[in-house]
CSV table of C-alpha atoms in Angstrom, one decimal:
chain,number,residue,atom,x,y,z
A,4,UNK,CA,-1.4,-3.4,-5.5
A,5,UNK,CA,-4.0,-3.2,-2.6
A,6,UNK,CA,-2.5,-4.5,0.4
A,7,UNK,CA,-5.2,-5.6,3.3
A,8,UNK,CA,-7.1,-3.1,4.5
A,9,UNK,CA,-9.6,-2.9,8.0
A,10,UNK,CA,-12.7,-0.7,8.6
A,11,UNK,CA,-13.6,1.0,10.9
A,12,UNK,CA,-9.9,2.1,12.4
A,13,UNK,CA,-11.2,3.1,16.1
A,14,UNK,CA,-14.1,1.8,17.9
A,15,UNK,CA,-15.7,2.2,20.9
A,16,UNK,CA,-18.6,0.3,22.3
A,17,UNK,CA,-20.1,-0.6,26.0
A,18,UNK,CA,-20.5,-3.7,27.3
A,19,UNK,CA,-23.3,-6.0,26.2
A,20,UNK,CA,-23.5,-4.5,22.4
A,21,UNK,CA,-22.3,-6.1,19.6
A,22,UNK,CA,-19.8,-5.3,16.7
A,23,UNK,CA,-18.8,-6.1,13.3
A,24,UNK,CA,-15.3,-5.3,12.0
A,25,UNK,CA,-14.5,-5.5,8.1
A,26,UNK,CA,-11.4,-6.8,6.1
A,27,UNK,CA,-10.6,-6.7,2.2
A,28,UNK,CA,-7.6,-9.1,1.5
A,29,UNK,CA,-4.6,-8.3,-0.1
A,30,UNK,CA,-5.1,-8.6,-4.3
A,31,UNK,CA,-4.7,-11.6,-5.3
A,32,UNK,CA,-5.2,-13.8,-2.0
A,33,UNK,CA,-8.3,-15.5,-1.2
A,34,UNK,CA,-8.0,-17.0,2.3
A,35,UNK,CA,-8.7,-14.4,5.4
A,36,UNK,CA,-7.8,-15.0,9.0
A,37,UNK,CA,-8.3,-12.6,12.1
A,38,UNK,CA,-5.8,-12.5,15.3
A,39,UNK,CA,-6.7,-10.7,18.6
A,40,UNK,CA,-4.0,-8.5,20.6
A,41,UNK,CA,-4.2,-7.8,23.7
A,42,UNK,CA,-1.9,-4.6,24.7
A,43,UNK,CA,1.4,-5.7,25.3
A,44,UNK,CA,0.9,-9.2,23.9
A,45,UNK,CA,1.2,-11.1,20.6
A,46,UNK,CA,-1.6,-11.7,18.3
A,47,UNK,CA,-4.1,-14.6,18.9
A,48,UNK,CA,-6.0,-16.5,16.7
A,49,UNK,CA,-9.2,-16.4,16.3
A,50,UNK,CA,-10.3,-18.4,12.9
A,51,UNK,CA,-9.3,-18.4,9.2
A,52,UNK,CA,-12.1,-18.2,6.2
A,53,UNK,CA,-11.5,-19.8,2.7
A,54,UNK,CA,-14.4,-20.2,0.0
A,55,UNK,CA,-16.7,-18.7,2.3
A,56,UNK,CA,-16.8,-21.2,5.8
A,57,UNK,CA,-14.4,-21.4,8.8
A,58,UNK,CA,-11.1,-23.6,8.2
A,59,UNK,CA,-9.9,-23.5,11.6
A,60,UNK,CA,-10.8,-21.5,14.7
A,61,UNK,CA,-8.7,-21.1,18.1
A,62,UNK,CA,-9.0,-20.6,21.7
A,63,UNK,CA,-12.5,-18.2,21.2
A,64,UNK,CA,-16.0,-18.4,22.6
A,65,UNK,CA,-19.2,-18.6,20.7
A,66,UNK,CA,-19.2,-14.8,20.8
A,67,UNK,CA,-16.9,-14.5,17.9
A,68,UNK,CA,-18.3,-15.5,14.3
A,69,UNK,CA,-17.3,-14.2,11.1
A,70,UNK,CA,-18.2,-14.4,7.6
A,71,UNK,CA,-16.5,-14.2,4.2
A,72,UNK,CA,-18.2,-12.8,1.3
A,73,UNK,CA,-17.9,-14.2,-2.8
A,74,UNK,CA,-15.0,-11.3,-3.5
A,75,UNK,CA,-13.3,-13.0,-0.3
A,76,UNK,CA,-13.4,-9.8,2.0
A,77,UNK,CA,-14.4,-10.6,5.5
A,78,UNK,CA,-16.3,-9.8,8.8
A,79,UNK,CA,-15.9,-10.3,12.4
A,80,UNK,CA,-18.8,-9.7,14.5
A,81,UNK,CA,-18.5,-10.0,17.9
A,82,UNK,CA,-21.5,-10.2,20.1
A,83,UNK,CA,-22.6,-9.3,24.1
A,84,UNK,CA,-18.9,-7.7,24.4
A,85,UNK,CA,-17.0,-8.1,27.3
A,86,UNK,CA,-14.1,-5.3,28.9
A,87,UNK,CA,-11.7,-7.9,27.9
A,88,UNK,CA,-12.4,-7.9,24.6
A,89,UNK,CA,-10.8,-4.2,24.0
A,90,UNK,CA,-8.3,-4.9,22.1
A,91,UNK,CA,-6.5,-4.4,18.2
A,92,UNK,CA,-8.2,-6.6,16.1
A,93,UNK,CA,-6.2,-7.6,13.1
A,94,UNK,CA,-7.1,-9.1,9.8
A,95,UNK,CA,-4.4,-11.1,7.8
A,96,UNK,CA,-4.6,-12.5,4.6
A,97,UNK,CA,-3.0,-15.5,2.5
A,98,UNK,CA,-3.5,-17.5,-0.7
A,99,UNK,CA,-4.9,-20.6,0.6
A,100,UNK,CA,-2.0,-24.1,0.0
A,101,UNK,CA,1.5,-24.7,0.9
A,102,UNK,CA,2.7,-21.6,2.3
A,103,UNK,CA,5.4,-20.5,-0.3
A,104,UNK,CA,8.5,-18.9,0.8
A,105,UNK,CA,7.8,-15.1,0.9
A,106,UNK,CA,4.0,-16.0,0.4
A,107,UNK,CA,2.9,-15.5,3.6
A,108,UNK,CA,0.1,-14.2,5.6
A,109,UNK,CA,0.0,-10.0,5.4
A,110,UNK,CA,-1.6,-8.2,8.2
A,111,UNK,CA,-4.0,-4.8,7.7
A,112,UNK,CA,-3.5,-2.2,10.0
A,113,UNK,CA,-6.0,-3.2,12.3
A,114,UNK,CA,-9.2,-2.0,14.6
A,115,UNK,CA,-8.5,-0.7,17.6
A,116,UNK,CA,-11.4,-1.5,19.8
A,117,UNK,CA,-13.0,-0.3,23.2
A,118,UNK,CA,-15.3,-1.7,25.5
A,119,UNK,CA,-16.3,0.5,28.3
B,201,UNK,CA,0.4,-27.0,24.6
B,202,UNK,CA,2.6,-25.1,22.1
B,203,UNK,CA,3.8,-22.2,22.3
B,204,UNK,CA,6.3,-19.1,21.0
B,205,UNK,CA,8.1,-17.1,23.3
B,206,UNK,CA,11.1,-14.5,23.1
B,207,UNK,CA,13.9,-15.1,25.5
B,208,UNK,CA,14.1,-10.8,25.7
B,209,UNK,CA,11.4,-8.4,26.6
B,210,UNK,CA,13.3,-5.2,25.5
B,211,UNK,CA,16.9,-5.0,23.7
B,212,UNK,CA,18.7,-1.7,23.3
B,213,UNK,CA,21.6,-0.9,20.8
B,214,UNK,CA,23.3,1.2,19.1
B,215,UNK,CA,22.9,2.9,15.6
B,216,UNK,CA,24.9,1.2,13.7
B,217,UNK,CA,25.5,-1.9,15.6
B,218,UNK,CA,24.4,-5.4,15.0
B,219,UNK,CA,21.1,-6.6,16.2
B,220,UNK,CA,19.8,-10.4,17.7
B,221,UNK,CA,16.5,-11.4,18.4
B,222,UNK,CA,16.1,-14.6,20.0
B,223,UNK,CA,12.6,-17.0,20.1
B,224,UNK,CA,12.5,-20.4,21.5
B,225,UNK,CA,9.4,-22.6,20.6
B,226,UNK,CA,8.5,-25.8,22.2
B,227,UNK,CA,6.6,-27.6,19.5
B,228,UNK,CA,8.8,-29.8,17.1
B,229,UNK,CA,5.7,-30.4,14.3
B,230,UNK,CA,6.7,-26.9,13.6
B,231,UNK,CA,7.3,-26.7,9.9
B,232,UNK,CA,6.9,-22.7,9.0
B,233,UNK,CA,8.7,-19.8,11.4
B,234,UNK,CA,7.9,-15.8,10.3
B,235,UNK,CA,9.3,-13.1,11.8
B,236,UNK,CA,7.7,-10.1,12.3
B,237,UNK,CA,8.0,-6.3,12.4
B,238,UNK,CA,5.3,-4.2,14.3
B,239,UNK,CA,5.6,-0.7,14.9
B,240,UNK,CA,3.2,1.7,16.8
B,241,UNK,CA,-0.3,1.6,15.9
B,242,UNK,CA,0.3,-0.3,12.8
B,243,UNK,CA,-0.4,-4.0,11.8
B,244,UNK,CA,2.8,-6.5,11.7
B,245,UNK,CA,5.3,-6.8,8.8
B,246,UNK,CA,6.5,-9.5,7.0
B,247,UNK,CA,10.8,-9.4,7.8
B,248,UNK,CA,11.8,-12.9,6.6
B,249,UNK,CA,10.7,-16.9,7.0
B,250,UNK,CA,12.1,-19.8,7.3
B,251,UNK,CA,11.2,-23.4,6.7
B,252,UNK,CA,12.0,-26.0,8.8
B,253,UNK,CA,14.4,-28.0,6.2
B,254,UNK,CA,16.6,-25.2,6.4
B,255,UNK,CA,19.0,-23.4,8.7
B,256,UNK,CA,19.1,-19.9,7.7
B,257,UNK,CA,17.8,-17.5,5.6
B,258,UNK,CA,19.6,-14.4,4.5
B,259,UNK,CA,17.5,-10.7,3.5
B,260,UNK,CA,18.6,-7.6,2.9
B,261,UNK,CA,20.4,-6.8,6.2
B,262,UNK,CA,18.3,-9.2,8.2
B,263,UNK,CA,19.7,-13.5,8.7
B,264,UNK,CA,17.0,-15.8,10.5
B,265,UNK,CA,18.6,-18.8,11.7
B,266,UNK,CA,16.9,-21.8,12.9
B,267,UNK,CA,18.5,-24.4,15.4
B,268,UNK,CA,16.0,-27.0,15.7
B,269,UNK,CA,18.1,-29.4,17.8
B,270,UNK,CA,17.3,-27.1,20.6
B,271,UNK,CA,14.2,-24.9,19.2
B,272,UNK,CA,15.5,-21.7,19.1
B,273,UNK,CA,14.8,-19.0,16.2
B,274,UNK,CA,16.9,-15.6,16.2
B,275,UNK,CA,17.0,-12.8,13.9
B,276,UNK,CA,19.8,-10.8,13.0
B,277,UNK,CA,19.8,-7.3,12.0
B,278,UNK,CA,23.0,-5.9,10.5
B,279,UNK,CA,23.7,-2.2,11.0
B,280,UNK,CA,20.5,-1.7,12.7
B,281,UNK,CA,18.9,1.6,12.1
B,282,UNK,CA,16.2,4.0,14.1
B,283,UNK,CA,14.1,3.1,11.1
B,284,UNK,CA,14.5,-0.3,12.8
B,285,UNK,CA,12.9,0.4,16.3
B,286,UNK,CA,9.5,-1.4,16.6
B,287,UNK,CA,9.1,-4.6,18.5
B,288,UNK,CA,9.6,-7.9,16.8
B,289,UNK,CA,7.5,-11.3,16.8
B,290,UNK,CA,8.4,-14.5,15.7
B,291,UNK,CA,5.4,-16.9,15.0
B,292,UNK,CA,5.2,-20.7,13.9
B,293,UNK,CA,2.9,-22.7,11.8
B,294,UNK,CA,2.0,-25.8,12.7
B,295,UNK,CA,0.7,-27.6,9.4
B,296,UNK,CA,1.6,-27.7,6.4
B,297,UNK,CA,-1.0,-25.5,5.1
B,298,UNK,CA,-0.8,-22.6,6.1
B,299,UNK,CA,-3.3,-21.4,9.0
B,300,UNK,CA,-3.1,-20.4,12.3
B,301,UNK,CA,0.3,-18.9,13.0
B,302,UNK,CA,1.3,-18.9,17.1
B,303,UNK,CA,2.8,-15.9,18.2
B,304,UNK,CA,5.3,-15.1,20.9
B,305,UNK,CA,4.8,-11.7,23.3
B,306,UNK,CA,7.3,-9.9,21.2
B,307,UNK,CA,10.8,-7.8,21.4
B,308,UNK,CA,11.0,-4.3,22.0
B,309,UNK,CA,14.2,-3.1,19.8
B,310,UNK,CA,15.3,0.0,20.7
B,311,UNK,CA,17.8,1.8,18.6
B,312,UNK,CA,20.1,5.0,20.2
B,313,UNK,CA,22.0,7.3,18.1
């Protein structure tokens, strides 16, 4: 049983390009949501995909979009990058409904990326 | 506006000893609480959750307990291990449904031999 998986592990761009970071979702779930963390800090929300369009969306500019494909895997793309936007950029998925004891959103590993 | 946070930055203990990890949150709509494990360079880990018509939860070797007269969440760790070192996040849900979850800054747990 796959659990959620991220690609590429390490990035590093320079300020002003964009990027695109890539989730599959754990087998079986069909709802995808992505978190920023910041060094030292807990993960953020950035927006959550089900049946291909945004459900909900936090605190995050513009900048951010995303996109989730018919086999439910995801992207983030993140445009004219900023320094503060190095940071571990994790993917977490979920089955989408009442959140069932022990059914809960499962994180990937994560992207690690760097703006310079 | 809401928000998670973790009373401890850092806790040390023992091998051996028991462990308690205490997060306060300020929003009563708070139906959903998950606690986390995150250890270096790797993603979070499901631990245990709680919902909000109950009072605690027991693993194996881990007991959340919710208080939400006064908003606290803690999580215990019984016989905590160096296995166990990694620092902890609790994180609520607001709705029903679950979406967003709200995340505190996180316990460092530190284990000694």
């Amino acid at each position: 049983d796959a659990g959620v998986t991220q690609s590429p592990t390490h990035l590093i761009k320079t300020r002003g390009q964009q990027v695109t970071l890539r989730c599959s979702p754990k087998s079986g779930h069909d709802t995808v949501s992505w978190y920023q963390q910041a060094l030292g800090q807990g993960p953020q929300f950035i927006f959550q995909y089900y049946e291909e369009e945004e459900r909900q969306r936090g605190n995050f500019p513009d900048r951010f979009s995303g996109h989730q494909f018919p086999n439910y895997s995801s992207e983030l793309n993140v445009n004219a990058l900023l320094l503060g936007d190095s940071a571990l950029y994790l993917c977490a998925s979920n089955c989408w409904g009442l959140a069932v004891s022990g059914d809960t959103q499962y994180f990937g590993p994560g992207t690690r990326l760097t703006v310079l | 506006g809401e928000s998670v946070g973790l009373h401890l930055p850092t806790l040390s203990v023992q091998e051996g000893d028991n462990s308690i990890i205490n997060c306060a949150y300020s929003n009563s709509a708070s139906d959903y609480f998950i606690w986390y494990k995150q250890e270096s360079g790797k993603g979070p880990q499901f631990i245990i959750d709680i919902r909000s018509n109950m009072d605690k939860r027991q693993g194996q070797r881990v007991t959340v307990l919710l208080n939400k007269t006064v908003k606290h969440l803690s999580l215990q760790i019984a016989a905590t291990q160096p296995g166990d070192s990694a620092v902890y996040f609790c994180a609520e849900n607001f709705l029903q449904v679950l979406d967003k979850l709200i995340f505190g800054t996180g316990t460092r747990l530190q284990v000694f031999p």
